[in-house]
Structure formats: C-alpha cells, structure tokens
Amino acid sequence: MRILIVEDERRMARGLQGLLTKQGYAVDAVYTGSSGLDYALSGIYDLIVLDIMLPDTEGTALSLDIREYSNAPIIFLSCKTQEIDKIIALSAGGDDYMTKPFMPGELIARIKAHL
C-alpha cells in the first residue's frame, strides 16, 4: 500500500513518513499543495494524509482538485478544532479528520480502517 503525506511542517511530515514506513507502507512526503496535487494525480496512492493549512493553498481546495481524479481516501490533519472546519473538510472530499496534536496509534488505526 502506498501513502502520500502532504504536510508543510517538514519535521512532522518526516516523522509520519518514518512511522508509516515502519508499519510496512510505501510513503512519499511533500510540503506544498502544488507538489501534493502533482503526486496525487499520479494515481499510485492508496491513501492521502493532507494538512489543511498549506503555504500555497488550502487543503480543502486541494482535496476538491484531487477528487476530480482520485477516490483514494483522504485523512485531513489540522490544528483547526472548530466543528465548521471539520464539516468543510469532510464536505470537500475528506474521508476523515484528525486534529493536531494527535496520537500516532490513532492515525495508524484510522489508516488501516480506510484501507
């Protein structure tokens, strides 16, 4: 299974990449929305972990673009905790939403559930 991480916080992206690699997943990490779109449109990913606040776009806008070409599950990660933010993200094609900080084990469990 192949996972794409789109997260502008490089330390977090690398940490997630290492965590998921140890779980047996092939993982690519990118740090901007434009790179995330390019990678996502390759069609090789089984799941996408997507930050909402990216330097060049909103993750929700990126999700809408990805949904035009891919049905891979999208798990949003965000420091936004308001109900409306979650509703917007899920309405933009997200399949799940986790707020930062989160427990790594919970993310792994959600990834397994979606895959």
PDB file of C-alpha atoms in Angstrom:
ATOM      1  CA  MET A   1       0.000   0.000   0.000  1.00  0.00           C
ATOM      2  CA  ARG A   2       1.251   3.460  -0.913  1.00  0.00           C
ATOM      3  CA  ILE A   3       0.514   6.618   1.121  1.00  0.00           C
ATOM      4  CA  LEU A   4       1.068  10.269   0.244  1.00  0.00           C
ATOM      5  CA  ILE A   5       1.637  12.813   3.015  1.00  0.00           C
ATOM      6  CA  VAL A   6       1.052  16.476   2.140  1.00  0.00           C
ATOM      7  CA  GLU A   7       2.272  18.432   5.171  1.00  0.00           C
ATOM      8  CA  ASP A   8       4.210  21.710   5.241  1.00  0.00           C
ATOM      9  CA  GLU A   9       5.722  21.083   8.672  1.00  0.00           C
ATOM     10  CA  ARG A  10       8.730  19.117   7.489  1.00  0.00           C
ATOM     11  CA  ARG A  11       9.554  17.634  10.873  1.00  0.00           C
ATOM     12  CA  MET A  12       6.027  16.292  11.240  1.00  0.00           C
ATOM     13  CA  ALA A  13       5.996  15.001   7.654  1.00  0.00           C
ATOM     14  CA  ARG A  14       9.287  13.149   8.162  1.00  0.00           C
ATOM     15  CA  GLY A  15       8.066  11.744  11.477  1.00  0.00           C
ATOM     16  CA  LEU A  16       4.863  10.472   9.888  1.00  0.00           C
ATOM     17  CA  GLN A  17       6.816   9.069   6.976  1.00  0.00           C
ATOM     18  CA  GLY A  18       9.061   7.117   9.337  1.00  0.00           C
ATOM     19  CA  LEU A  19       6.141   5.902  11.436  1.00  0.00           C
ATOM     20  CA  LEU A  20       4.172   4.670   8.448  1.00  0.00           C
ATOM     21  CA  THR A  21       7.215   3.124   6.781  1.00  0.00           C
ATOM     22  CA  LYS A  22       7.763   1.060   9.941  1.00  0.00           C
ATOM     23  CA  GLN A  23       4.164  -0.148   9.536  1.00  0.00           C
ATOM     24  CA  GLY A  24       5.063  -1.513   6.106  1.00  0.00           C
ATOM     25  CA  TYR A  25       3.654   1.246   3.911  1.00  0.00           C
ATOM     26  CA  ALA A  26       5.468   2.880   0.999  1.00  0.00           C
ATOM     27  CA  VAL A  27       5.313   6.593   1.848  1.00  0.00           C
ATOM     28  CA  ASP A  28       6.071   9.799  -0.030  1.00  0.00           C
ATOM     29  CA  ALA A  29       6.011  13.174   1.705  1.00  0.00           C
ATOM     30  CA  VAL A  30       5.684  16.576   0.040  1.00  0.00           C
ATOM     31  CA  TYR A  31       5.472  20.006   1.610  1.00  0.00           C
ATOM     32  CA  THR A  32       3.290  22.137  -0.677  1.00  0.00           C
ATOM     33  CA  GLY A  33      -0.147  21.866  -2.185  1.00  0.00           C
ATOM     34  CA  SER A  34       1.143  22.113  -5.739  1.00  0.00           C
ATOM     35  CA  SER A  35       3.520  19.200  -5.180  1.00  0.00           C
ATOM     36  CA  GLY A  36       0.751  17.317  -3.409  1.00  0.00           C
ATOM     37  CA  LEU A  37      -1.534  17.711  -6.408  1.00  0.00           C
ATOM     38  CA  ASP A  38       1.160  16.556  -8.825  1.00  0.00           C
ATOM     39  CA  TYR A  39       1.879  13.473  -6.732  1.00  0.00           C
ATOM     40  CA  ALA A  40      -1.781  12.689  -6.020  1.00  0.00           C
ATOM     41  CA  LEU A  41      -2.689  12.851  -9.700  1.00  0.00           C
ATOM     42  CA  SER A  42      -0.138  10.148 -10.487  1.00  0.00           C
ATOM     43  CA  GLY A  43      -2.788   7.697  -9.346  1.00  0.00           C
ATOM     44  CA  ILE A  44      -0.389   5.466  -7.432  1.00  0.00           C
ATOM     45  CA  TYR A  45      -1.592   6.280  -3.906  1.00  0.00           C
ATOM     46  CA  ASP A  46      -3.987   4.183  -1.879  1.00  0.00           C
ATOM     47  CA  LEU A  47      -4.480   6.908   0.761  1.00  0.00           C
ATOM     48  CA  ILE A  48      -3.583  10.576   1.234  1.00  0.00           C
ATOM     49  CA  VAL A  49      -2.823  12.320   4.535  1.00  0.00           C
ATOM     50  CA  LEU A  50      -3.479  16.005   3.914  1.00  0.00           C
ATOM     51  CA  ASP A  51      -2.803  19.086   6.034  1.00  0.00           C
ATOM     52  CA  ILE A  52      -5.411  21.829   5.744  1.00  0.00           C
ATOM     53  CA  MET A  53      -3.143  24.852   6.113  1.00  0.00           C
ATOM     54  CA  LEU A  54      -0.505  24.675   3.384  1.00  0.00           C
ATOM     55  CA  PRO A  55       1.726  27.563   2.278  1.00  0.00           C
ATOM     56  CA  ASP A  56       0.364  27.789  -1.265  1.00  0.00           C
ATOM     57  CA  THR A  57      -3.238  26.584  -0.945  1.00  0.00           C
ATOM     58  CA  GLU A  58      -5.896  25.374   1.440  1.00  0.00           C
ATOM     59  CA  GLY A  59      -6.013  21.622   1.868  1.00  0.00           C
ATOM     60  CA  THR A  60      -9.761  21.699   1.274  1.00  0.00           C
ATOM     61  CA  ALA A  61      -9.258  23.262  -2.178  1.00  0.00           C
ATOM     62  CA  LEU A  62      -6.577  20.677  -2.910  1.00  0.00           C
ATOM     63  CA  SER A  63      -8.941  17.902  -1.850  1.00  0.00           C
ATOM     64  CA  LEU A  64     -11.559  19.111  -4.321  1.00  0.00           C
ATOM     65  CA  ASP A  65      -8.938  19.054  -7.094  1.00  0.00           C
ATOM     66  CA  ILE A  66      -7.797  15.565  -6.118  1.00  0.00           C
ATOM     67  CA  ARG A  67     -11.385  14.287  -6.038  1.00  0.00           C
ATOM     68  CA  GLU A  68     -11.778  15.113  -9.730  1.00  0.00           C
ATOM     69  CA  TYR A  69      -9.265  12.328 -10.498  1.00  0.00           C
ATOM     70  CA  SER A  70      -8.953  10.062  -7.468  1.00  0.00           C
ATOM     71  CA  ASN A  71     -11.114   8.205  -4.973  1.00  0.00           C
ATOM     72  CA  ALA A  72      -8.216   7.438  -2.619  1.00  0.00           C
ATOM     73  CA  PRO A  73      -9.262   8.059   0.987  1.00  0.00           C
ATOM     74  CA  ILE A  74      -8.160  11.448   2.320  1.00  0.00           C
ATOM     75  CA  ILE A  75      -7.429  11.917   6.018  1.00  0.00           C
ATOM     76  CA  PHE A  76      -7.150  15.577   6.966  1.00  0.00           C
ATOM     77  CA  LEU A  77      -4.754  16.718   9.672  1.00  0.00           C
ATOM     78  CA  SER A  78      -5.286  20.162  11.132  1.00  0.00           C
ATOM     79  CA  CYS A  79      -4.820  22.329  14.165  1.00  0.00           C
ATOM     80  CA  LYS A  80      -8.306  23.707  13.437  1.00  0.00           C
ATOM     81  CA  THR A  81     -10.676  22.265  16.010  1.00  0.00           C
ATOM     82  CA  GLN A  82     -13.981  24.001  15.270  1.00  0.00           C
ATOM     83  CA  GLU A  83     -16.897  21.891  14.080  1.00  0.00           C
ATOM     84  CA  ILE A  84     -17.327  24.078  10.993  1.00  0.00           C
ATOM     85  CA  ASP A  85     -13.728  23.401   9.918  1.00  0.00           C
ATOM     86  CA  LYS A  86     -14.352  19.668  10.125  1.00  0.00           C
ATOM     87  CA  ILE A  87     -17.609  19.985   8.200  1.00  0.00           C
ATOM     88  CA  ILE A  88     -15.924  21.997   5.443  1.00  0.00           C
ATOM     89  CA  ALA A  89     -13.077  19.485   5.146  1.00  0.00           C
ATOM     90  CA  LEU A  90     -15.374  16.480   5.011  1.00  0.00           C
ATOM     91  CA  SER A  91     -17.629  18.269   2.519  1.00  0.00           C
ATOM     92  CA  ALA A  92     -14.581  18.951   0.332  1.00  0.00           C
ATOM     93  CA  GLY A  93     -13.975  15.246  -0.208  1.00  0.00           C
ATOM     94  CA  GLY A  94     -12.242  14.276   3.010  1.00  0.00           C
ATOM     95  CA  ASP A  95     -12.962  10.867   4.470  1.00  0.00           C
ATOM     96  CA  ASP A  96     -11.645  11.572   7.958  1.00  0.00           C
ATOM     97  CA  TYR A  97     -10.348  14.448  10.085  1.00  0.00           C
ATOM     98  CA  MET A  98      -7.846  14.463  12.929  1.00  0.00           C
ATOM     99  CA  THR A  99      -6.818  17.451  14.990  1.00  0.00           C
ATOM    100  CA  LYS A 100      -3.210  18.163  15.903  1.00  0.00           C
ATOM    101  CA  PRO A 101      -1.722  17.089  18.175  1.00  0.00           C
ATOM    102  CA  PHE A 102      -2.858  13.509  17.707  1.00  0.00           C
ATOM    103  CA  MET A 103      -1.784  10.108  18.919  1.00  0.00           C
ATOM    104  CA  PRO A 104       0.213   8.193  16.283  1.00  0.00           C
ATOM    105  CA  GLY A 105      -1.555   4.948  17.121  1.00  0.00           C
ATOM    106  CA  GLU A 106      -4.920   6.532  16.364  1.00  0.00           C
ATOM    107  CA  LEU A 107      -3.716   7.718  12.963  1.00  0.00           C
ATOM    108  CA  ILE A 108      -2.441   4.230  12.150  1.00  0.00           C
ATOM    109  CA  ALA A 109      -5.782   2.725  13.212  1.00  0.00           C
ATOM    110  CA  ARG A 110      -7.704   5.180  11.029  1.00  0.00           C
ATOM    111  CA  ILE A 111      -5.418   4.482   8.053  1.00  0.00           C
ATOM    112  CA  LYS A 112      -5.966   0.753   8.447  1.00  0.00           C
ATOM    113  CA  ALA A 113      -9.727   1.274   8.705  1.00  0.00           C
ATOM    114  CA  HIS A 114      -9.804   3.264   5.463  1.00  0.00           C
ATOM    115  CA  LEU A 115      -7.583   0.829   3.597  1.00  0.00           C
TER     116      LEU A 115
END
